[in-house]
Coordinates of C-alpha atoms and ligand atoms in Angstrom, one line a residue:
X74 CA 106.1 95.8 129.7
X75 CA 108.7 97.9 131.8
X76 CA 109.4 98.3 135.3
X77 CA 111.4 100.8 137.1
X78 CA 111.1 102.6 140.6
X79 CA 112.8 105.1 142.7
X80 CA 112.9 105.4 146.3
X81 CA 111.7 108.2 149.0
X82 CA 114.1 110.1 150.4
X83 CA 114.6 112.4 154.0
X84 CA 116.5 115.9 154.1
X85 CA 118.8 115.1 157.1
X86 CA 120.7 118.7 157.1
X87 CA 119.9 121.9 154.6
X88 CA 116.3 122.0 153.1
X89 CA 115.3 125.4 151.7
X90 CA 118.9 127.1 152.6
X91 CA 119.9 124.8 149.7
X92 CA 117.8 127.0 147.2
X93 CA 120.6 129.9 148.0
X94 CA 123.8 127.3 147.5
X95 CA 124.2 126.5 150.5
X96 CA 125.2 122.8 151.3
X97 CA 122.6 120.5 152.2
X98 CA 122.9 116.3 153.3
X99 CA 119.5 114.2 151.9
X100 CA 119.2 110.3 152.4
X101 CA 116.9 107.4 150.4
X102 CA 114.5 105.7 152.4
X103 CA 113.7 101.8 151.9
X104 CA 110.1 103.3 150.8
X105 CA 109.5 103.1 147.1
X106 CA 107.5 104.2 144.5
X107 CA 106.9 101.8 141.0
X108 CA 106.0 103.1 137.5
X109 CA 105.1 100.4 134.8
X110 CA 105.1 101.1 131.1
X111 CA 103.5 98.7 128.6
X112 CA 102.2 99.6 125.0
X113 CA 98.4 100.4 124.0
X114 CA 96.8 100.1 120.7
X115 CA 95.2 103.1 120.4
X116 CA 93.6 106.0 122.0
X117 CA 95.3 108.8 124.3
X118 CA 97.8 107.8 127.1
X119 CA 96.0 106.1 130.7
X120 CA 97.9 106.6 133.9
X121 CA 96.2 104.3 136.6
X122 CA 93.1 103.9 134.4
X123 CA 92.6 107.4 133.3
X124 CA 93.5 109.8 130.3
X125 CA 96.9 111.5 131.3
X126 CA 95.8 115.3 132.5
X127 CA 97.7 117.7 133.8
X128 CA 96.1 118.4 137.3
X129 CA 96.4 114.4 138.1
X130 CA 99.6 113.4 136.6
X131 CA 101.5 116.8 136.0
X132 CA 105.3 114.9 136.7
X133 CA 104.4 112.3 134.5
X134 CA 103.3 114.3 131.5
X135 CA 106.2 116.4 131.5
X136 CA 108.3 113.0 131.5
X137 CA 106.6 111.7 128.8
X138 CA 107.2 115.3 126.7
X139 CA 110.8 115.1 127.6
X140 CA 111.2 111.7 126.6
X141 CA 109.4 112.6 123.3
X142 CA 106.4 109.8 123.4
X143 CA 104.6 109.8 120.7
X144 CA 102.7 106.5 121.2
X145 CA 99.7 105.8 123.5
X146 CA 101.1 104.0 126.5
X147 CA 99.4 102.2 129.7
X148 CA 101.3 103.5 132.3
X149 CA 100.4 102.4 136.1
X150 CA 102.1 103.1 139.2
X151 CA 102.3 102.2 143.0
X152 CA 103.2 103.8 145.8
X153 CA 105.0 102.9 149.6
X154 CA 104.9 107.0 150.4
X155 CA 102.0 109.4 151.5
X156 CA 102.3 112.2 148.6
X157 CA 102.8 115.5 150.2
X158 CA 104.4 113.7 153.4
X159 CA 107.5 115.8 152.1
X160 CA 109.2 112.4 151.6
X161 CA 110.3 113.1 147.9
X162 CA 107.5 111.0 146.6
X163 CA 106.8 113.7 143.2
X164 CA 110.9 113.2 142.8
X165 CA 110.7 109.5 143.4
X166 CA 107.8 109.3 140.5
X167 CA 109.5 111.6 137.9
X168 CA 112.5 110.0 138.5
X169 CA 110.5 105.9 138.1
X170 CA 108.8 107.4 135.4
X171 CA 112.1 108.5 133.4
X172 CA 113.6 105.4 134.0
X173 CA 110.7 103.3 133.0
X174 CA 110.2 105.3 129.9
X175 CA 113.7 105.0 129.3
X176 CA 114.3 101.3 129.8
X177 CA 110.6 101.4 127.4
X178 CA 112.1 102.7 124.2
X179 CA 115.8 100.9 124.6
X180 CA 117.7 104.0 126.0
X181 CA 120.6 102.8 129.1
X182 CA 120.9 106.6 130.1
X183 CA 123.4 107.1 133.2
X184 CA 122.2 107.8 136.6
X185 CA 124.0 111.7 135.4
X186 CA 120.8 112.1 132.9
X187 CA 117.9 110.9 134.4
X188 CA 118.9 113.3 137.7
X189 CA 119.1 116.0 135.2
X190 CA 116.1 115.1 132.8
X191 CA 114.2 114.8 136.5
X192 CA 115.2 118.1 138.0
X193 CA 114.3 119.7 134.8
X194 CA 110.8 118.0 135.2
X195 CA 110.3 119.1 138.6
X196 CA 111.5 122.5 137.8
X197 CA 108.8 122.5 135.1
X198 CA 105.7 121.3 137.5
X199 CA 106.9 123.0 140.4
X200 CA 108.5 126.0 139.7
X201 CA 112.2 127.2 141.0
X202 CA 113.8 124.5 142.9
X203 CA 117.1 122.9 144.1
X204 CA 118.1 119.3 142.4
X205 CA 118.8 117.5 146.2
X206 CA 115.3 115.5 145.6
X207 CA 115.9 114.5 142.0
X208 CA 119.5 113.6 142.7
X209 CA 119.1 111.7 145.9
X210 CA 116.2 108.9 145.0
X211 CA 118.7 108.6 141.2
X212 CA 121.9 107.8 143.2
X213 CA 120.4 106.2 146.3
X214 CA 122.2 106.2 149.3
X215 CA 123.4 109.2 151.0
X216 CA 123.5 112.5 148.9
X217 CA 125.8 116.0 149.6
X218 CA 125.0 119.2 147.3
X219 CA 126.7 121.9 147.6
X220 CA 128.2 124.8 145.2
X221 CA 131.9 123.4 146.1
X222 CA 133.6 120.6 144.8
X223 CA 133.8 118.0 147.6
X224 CA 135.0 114.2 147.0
X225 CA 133.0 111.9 145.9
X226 CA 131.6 114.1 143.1
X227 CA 129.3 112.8 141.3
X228 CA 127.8 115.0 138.9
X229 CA 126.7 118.8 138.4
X230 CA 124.1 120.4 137.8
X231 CA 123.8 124.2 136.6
X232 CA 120.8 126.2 136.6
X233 CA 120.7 130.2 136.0
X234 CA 123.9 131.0 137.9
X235 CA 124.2 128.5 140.1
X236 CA 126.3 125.2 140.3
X237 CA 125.2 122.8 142.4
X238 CA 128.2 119.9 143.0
X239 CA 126.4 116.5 143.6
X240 CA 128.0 113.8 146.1
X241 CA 127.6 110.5 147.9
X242 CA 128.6 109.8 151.3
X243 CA 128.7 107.0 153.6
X244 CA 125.5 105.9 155.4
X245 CA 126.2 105.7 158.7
X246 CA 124.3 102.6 160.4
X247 CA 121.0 104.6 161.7
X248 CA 117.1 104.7 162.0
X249 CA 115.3 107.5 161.3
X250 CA 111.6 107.3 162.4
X251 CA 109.7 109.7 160.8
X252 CA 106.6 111.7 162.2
X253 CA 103.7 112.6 159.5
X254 CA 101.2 115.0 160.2
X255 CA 98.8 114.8 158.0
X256 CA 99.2 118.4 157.0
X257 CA 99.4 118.8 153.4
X258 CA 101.0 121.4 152.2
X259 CA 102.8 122.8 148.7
X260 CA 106.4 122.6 148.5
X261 CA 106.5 125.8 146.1
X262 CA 104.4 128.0 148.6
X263 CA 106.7 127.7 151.4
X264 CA 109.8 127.7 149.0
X265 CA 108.5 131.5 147.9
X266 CA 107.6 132.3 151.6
X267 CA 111.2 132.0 152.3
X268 CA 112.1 133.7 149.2
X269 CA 110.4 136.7 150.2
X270 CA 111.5 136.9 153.6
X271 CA 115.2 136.2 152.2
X272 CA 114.8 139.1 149.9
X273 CA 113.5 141.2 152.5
X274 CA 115.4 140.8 155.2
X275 CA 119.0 140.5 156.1
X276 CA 118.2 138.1 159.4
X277 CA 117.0 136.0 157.3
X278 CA 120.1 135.2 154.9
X279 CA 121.7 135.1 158.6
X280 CA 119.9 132.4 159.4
X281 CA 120.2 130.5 155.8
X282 CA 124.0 131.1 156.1
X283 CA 124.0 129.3 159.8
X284 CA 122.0 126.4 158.8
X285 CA 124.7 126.1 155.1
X286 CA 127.3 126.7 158.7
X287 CA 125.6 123.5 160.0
X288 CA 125.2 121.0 157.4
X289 CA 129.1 121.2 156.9
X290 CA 129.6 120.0 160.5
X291 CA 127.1 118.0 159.9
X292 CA 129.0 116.1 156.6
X293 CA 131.7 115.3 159.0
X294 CA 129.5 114.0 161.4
X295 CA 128.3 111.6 159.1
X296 CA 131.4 110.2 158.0
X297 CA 132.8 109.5 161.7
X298 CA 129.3 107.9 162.2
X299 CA 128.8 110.8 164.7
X300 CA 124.9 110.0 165.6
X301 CA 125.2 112.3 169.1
X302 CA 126.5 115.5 166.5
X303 CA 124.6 115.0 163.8
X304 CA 121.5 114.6 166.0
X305 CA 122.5 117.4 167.9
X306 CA 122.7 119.5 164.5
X307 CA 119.2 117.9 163.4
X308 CA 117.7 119.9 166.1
X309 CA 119.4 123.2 165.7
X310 CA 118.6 122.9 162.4
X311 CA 114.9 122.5 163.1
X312 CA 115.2 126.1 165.2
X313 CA 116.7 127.6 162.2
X314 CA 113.9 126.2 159.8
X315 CA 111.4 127.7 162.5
X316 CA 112.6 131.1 162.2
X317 CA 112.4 131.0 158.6
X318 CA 108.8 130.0 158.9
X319 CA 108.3 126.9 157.5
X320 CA 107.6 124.9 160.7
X321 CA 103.6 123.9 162.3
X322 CA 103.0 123.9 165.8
X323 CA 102.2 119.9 164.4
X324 CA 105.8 119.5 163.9
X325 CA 106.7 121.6 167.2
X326 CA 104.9 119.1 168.9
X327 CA 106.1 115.8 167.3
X328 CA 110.1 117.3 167.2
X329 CA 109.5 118.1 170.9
X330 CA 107.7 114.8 171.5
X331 CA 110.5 112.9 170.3
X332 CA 113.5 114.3 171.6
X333 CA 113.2 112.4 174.7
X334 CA 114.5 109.2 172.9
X335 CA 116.4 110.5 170.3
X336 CA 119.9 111.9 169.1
X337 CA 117.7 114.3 167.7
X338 CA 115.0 115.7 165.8
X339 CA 113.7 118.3 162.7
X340 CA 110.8 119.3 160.1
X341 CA 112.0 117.2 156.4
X342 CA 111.4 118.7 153.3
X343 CA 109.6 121.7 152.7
X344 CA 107.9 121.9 156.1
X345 CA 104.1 123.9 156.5
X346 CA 103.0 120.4 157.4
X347 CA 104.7 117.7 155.9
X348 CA 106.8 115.1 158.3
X349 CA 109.3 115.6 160.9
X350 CA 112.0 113.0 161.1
X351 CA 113.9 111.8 164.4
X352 CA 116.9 110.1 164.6
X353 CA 117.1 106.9 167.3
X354 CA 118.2 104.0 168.3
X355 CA 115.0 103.1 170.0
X356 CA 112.5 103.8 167.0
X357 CA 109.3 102.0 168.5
X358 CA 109.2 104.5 171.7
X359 CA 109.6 107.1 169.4
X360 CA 106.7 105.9 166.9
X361 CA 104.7 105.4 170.4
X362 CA 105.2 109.5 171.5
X363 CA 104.6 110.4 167.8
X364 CA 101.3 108.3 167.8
X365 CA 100.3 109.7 171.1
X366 CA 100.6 113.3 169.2
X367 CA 98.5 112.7 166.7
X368 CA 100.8 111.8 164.3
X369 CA 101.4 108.8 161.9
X370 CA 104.8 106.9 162.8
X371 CA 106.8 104.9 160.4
X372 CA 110.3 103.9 160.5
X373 CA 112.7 104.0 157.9
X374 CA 116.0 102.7 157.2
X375 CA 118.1 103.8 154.4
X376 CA 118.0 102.4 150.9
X377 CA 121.1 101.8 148.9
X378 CA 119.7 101.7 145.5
X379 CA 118.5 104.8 143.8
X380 CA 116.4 104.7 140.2
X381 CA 116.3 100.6 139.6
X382 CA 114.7 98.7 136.4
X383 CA 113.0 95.9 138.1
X384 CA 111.6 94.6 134.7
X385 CA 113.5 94.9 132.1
X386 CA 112.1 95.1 128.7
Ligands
PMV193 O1 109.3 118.9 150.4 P1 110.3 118.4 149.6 O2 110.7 117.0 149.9 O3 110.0 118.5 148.1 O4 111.7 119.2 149.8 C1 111.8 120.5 149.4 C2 113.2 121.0 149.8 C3 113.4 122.5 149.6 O5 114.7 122.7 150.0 C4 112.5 123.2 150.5 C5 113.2 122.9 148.2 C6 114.2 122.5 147.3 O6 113.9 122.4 146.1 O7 115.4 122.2 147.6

């Protein structure tokens, strides 16, 4: 029996203007997500008690194909993330699930390879995507994409025409408290929404270029430990994701809840619904406003270990 898990991560700067190459800043969260392997005599593959299906367990499936499993396995996993919070919990399973079966059949593939193996997973359930999930709970820590070369390069990763450059960068010391709202909704929907308004309009790839304009203050924020800019930049950002579309008045109201006690504020992920994160230094009066707003409050810190084999085989 094998163990291996990956944790959630936050977009702090960049989400969706990453899809068109522009630079974008993501974080892992100490919240993780567990996938155990063991062997079965016979019969078809269980995940969590039931017969592997496509509509249930659509990330693990495809990790299983591309792994090439050809045995019936018991797989079971666990979960510290709300799915559909826009916490990276579908990256955080492919990427536990890789490693697990990995670690199952005697591979030691580099952190490189499972990032890889997992975007092309995700890509497969999903549909077009960038890797800044996939990438961030493999390395841990905080992750830079973007289509330059920066330091601190980690790997690349090519799709179609487009190179995205993966980095790490120093975590400054910070809290993000993060604001869920309950709303559910589907990260390839609002990824196409802003496709089609890209494609469309020319204010739109306006406002993707400012927010690729943003994150790059927003690297060098991070690395003087800047928490007034890169909070600042948090919420601009969050204005720029509005225009695009892909905020709820639910997030509005948490963002603008808040602010009040924090360097600042933004939607995470894909948006539509999904969390909002804040960034503090006083993390219980912010989970007390978010509360008050209806939403669910937790407070994160950030996790230094990506993918991990907790039992080895
Ligand atoms: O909702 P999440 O955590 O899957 O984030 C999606 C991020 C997007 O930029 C909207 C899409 C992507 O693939 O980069």
């Amino acid at each position: 029996m094998v163990t291996c898990s990956a944790p959630g991560k936050v977009i702090l700067l960049g989400e969706h203007a990453v899809v068109y190459g522009k630079a974008a800043v993501a974080m892992a969260v100490d919240r993780r997500i567990r996938c155990t392997v063991k062997k079965k005599a016979e019969g078809v593959t269980e995940v969590n008690g039931f017969e592997i299906n496509f509509k249930h367990h659509s990330y693990i499936l495809e990790a299983c194909e591309l792994i090439g499993i050809d045995e019936p396995l018991k797989i079971d996993t666990s979960s510290e993330l709300h799915s559909g919070a826009g916490l990276g919990s579908s990256a955080a399973i492919t990427i536990a699930t890789l490693g697990a079966l990995h670690e199952f059949q005697g591979d030691k593939p580099d952190k490189e390879t499972i990032a890889k193996e997992g975007f092309f997973v995700e890509g497969k359930v999903q549909g077009p995507a960038s890797p800044i999930d996939t990438s961030t709970v493999t390395q841990g820590g905080a992750v830079i994409l973007s289509c330059d070369v920066l330091k601190n390069h980690l790997w690349s990763i090519k799709k179609d025409d487009r190179t995205w450059n993966i980095h790490s960068t120093p975590v400054p010391d910070m809290t993000i408290v993060v604001g869920y709202t309950g709303v559910h909704a589907l990260t390839s929907g609002l990824v196409a929404g802003v496709k089609n308004f890209y494609q469309k309009n020319t204010f739109a790839r306006d406002v993707v270029d400012e927010i690729g304009e943003l994150v790059l203050e927003g690297i060098s924020a991070m690395e003087d430990g800047d928490l007034n800019m890169l909070g600042e930049l948090m919420s601009r950002n969050h204005k720029l994701l509005k225009i695009l579309g892909v905020s709820h008045p639910k997030l509005d109201s948490l963002v603008k809840a808040s602010l009040r006690y924090s360097y600042g504020a933004k939607l995470t992920g894909a948006g539509g619904g999904g969390s909002m994160i804040a960034l503090t230094d006083k993390p219980e009066k912010v989970s007390e406003v978010i509360s008050k707003k209806g939403g669910l409050p937790f407070i994160l810190e950030p996790a230094g270990s990506g993918v991990k084999v907790e039992s080895p085989r």
